[in-house]
mmCIF file of C-alpha atoms in Angstrom:
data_model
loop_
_atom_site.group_PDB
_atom_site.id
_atom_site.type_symbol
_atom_site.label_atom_id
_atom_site.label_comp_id
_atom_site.label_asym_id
_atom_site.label_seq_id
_atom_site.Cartn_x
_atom_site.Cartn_y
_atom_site.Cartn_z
ATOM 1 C CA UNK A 1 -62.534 28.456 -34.469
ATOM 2 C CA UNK A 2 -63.512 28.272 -38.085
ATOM 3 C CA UNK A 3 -63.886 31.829 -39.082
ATOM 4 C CA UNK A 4 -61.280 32.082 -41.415
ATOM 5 C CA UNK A 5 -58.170 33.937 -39.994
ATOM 6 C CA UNK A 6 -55.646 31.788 -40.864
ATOM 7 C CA UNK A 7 -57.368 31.947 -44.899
ATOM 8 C CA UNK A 8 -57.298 35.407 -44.778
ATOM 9 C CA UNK A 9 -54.009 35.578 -43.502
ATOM 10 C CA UNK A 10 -52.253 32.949 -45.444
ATOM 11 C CA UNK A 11 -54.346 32.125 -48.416
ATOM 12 C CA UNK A 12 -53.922 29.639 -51.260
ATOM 13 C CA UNK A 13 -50.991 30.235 -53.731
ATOM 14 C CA UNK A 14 -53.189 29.611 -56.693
ATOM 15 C CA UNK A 15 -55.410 30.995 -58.434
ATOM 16 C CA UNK A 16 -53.574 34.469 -57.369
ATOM 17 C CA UNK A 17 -56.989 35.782 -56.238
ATOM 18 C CA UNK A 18 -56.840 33.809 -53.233
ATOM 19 C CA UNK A 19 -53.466 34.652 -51.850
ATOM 20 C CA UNK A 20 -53.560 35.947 -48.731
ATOM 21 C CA UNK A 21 -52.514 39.127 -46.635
ATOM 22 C CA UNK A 22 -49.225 37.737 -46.014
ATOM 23 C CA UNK A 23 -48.217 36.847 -50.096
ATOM 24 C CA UNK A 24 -49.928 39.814 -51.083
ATOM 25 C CA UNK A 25 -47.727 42.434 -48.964
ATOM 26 C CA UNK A 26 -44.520 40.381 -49.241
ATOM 27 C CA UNK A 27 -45.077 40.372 -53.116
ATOM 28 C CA UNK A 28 -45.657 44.747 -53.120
ATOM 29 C CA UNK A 29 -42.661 45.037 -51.211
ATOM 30 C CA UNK A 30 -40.378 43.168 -53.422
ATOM 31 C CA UNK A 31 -41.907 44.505 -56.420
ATOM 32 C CA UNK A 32 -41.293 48.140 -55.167
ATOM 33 C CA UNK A 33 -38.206 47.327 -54.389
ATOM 34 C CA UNK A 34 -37.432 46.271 -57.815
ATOM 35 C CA UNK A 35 -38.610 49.021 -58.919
ATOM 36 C CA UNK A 36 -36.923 51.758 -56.951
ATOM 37 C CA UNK A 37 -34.045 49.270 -57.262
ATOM 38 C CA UNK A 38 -30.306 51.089 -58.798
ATOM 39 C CA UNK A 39 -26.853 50.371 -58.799
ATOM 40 C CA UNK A 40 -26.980 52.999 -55.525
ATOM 41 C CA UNK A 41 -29.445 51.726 -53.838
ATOM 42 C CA UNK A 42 -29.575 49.300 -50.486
ATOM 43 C CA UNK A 43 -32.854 47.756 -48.856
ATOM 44 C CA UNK A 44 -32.816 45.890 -45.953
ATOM 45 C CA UNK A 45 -35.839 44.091 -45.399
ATOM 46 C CA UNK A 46 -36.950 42.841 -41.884
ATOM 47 C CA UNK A 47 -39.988 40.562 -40.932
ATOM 48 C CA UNK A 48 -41.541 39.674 -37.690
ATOM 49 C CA UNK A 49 -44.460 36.751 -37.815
ATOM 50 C CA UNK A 50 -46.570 37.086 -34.661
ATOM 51 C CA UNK A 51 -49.462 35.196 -32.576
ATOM 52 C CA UNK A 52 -51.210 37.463 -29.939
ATOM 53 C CA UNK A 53 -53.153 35.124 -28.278
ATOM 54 C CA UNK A 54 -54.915 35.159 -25.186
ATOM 55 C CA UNK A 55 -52.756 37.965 -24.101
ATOM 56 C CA UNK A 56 -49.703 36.491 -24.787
ATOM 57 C CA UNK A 57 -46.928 37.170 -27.913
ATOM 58 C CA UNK A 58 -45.518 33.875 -29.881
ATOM 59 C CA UNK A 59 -42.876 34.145 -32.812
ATOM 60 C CA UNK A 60 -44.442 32.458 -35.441
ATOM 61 C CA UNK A 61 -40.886 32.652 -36.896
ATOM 62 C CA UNK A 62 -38.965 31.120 -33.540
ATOM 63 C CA UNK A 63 -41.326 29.372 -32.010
ATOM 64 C CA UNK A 64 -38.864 28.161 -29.286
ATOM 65 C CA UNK A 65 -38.479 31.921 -27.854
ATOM 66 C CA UNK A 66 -40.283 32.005 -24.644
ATOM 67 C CA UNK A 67 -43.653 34.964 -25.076
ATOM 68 C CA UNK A 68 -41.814 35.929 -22.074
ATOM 69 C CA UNK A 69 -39.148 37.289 -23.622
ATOM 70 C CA UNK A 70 -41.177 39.082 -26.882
ATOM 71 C CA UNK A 71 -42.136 42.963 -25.799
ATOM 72 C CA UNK A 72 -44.122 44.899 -28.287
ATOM 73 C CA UNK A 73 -43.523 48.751 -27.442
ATOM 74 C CA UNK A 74 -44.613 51.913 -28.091
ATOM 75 C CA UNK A 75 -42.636 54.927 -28.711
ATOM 76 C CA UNK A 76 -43.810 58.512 -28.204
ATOM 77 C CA UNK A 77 -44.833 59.142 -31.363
ATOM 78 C CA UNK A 78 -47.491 56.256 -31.145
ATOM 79 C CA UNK A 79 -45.137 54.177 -33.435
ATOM 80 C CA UNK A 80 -45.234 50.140 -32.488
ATOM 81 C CA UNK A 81 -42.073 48.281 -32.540
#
């Protein structure tokens, strides 16, 4: 629709100013966790790239799985997973 979404979302990978939401979080969490990073230390790091659209749930990631079969939940807490 032209408004910009997939800009925002995505971006340009140079100049840096223009990365998106997507480069820009992906680059903090790897930077924290080279940080916080020691010999005794173990991240796992899990992503999930989603389309709601129209009601329904893609994968962006596995775009063969049926929306059927994506459920987004909420736990009691009001956490999303």
């Amino acid at each position: 629709t032209g408004t910009g979404k997939t800009f925002t979302m995505e971006g340009v990978d140079q100049p840096p100013e223009l990365r998106g939401i997507i480069p820009r979080a992906f680059n903090q969490i790897f930077e924290q966790i080279a940080l916080h990073s020691g010999q005794s230390t173990e991240f796992l790091v899990r992503a999930s790239y989603l389309e709601i659209y129209n009601e329904e749930v893609k994968d962006l990631l596995h775009p063969r799985t049926p929306s059927k079969a994506i459920t987004i939940r909420e736990d009691s807490s009001g956490g999303i997973f």
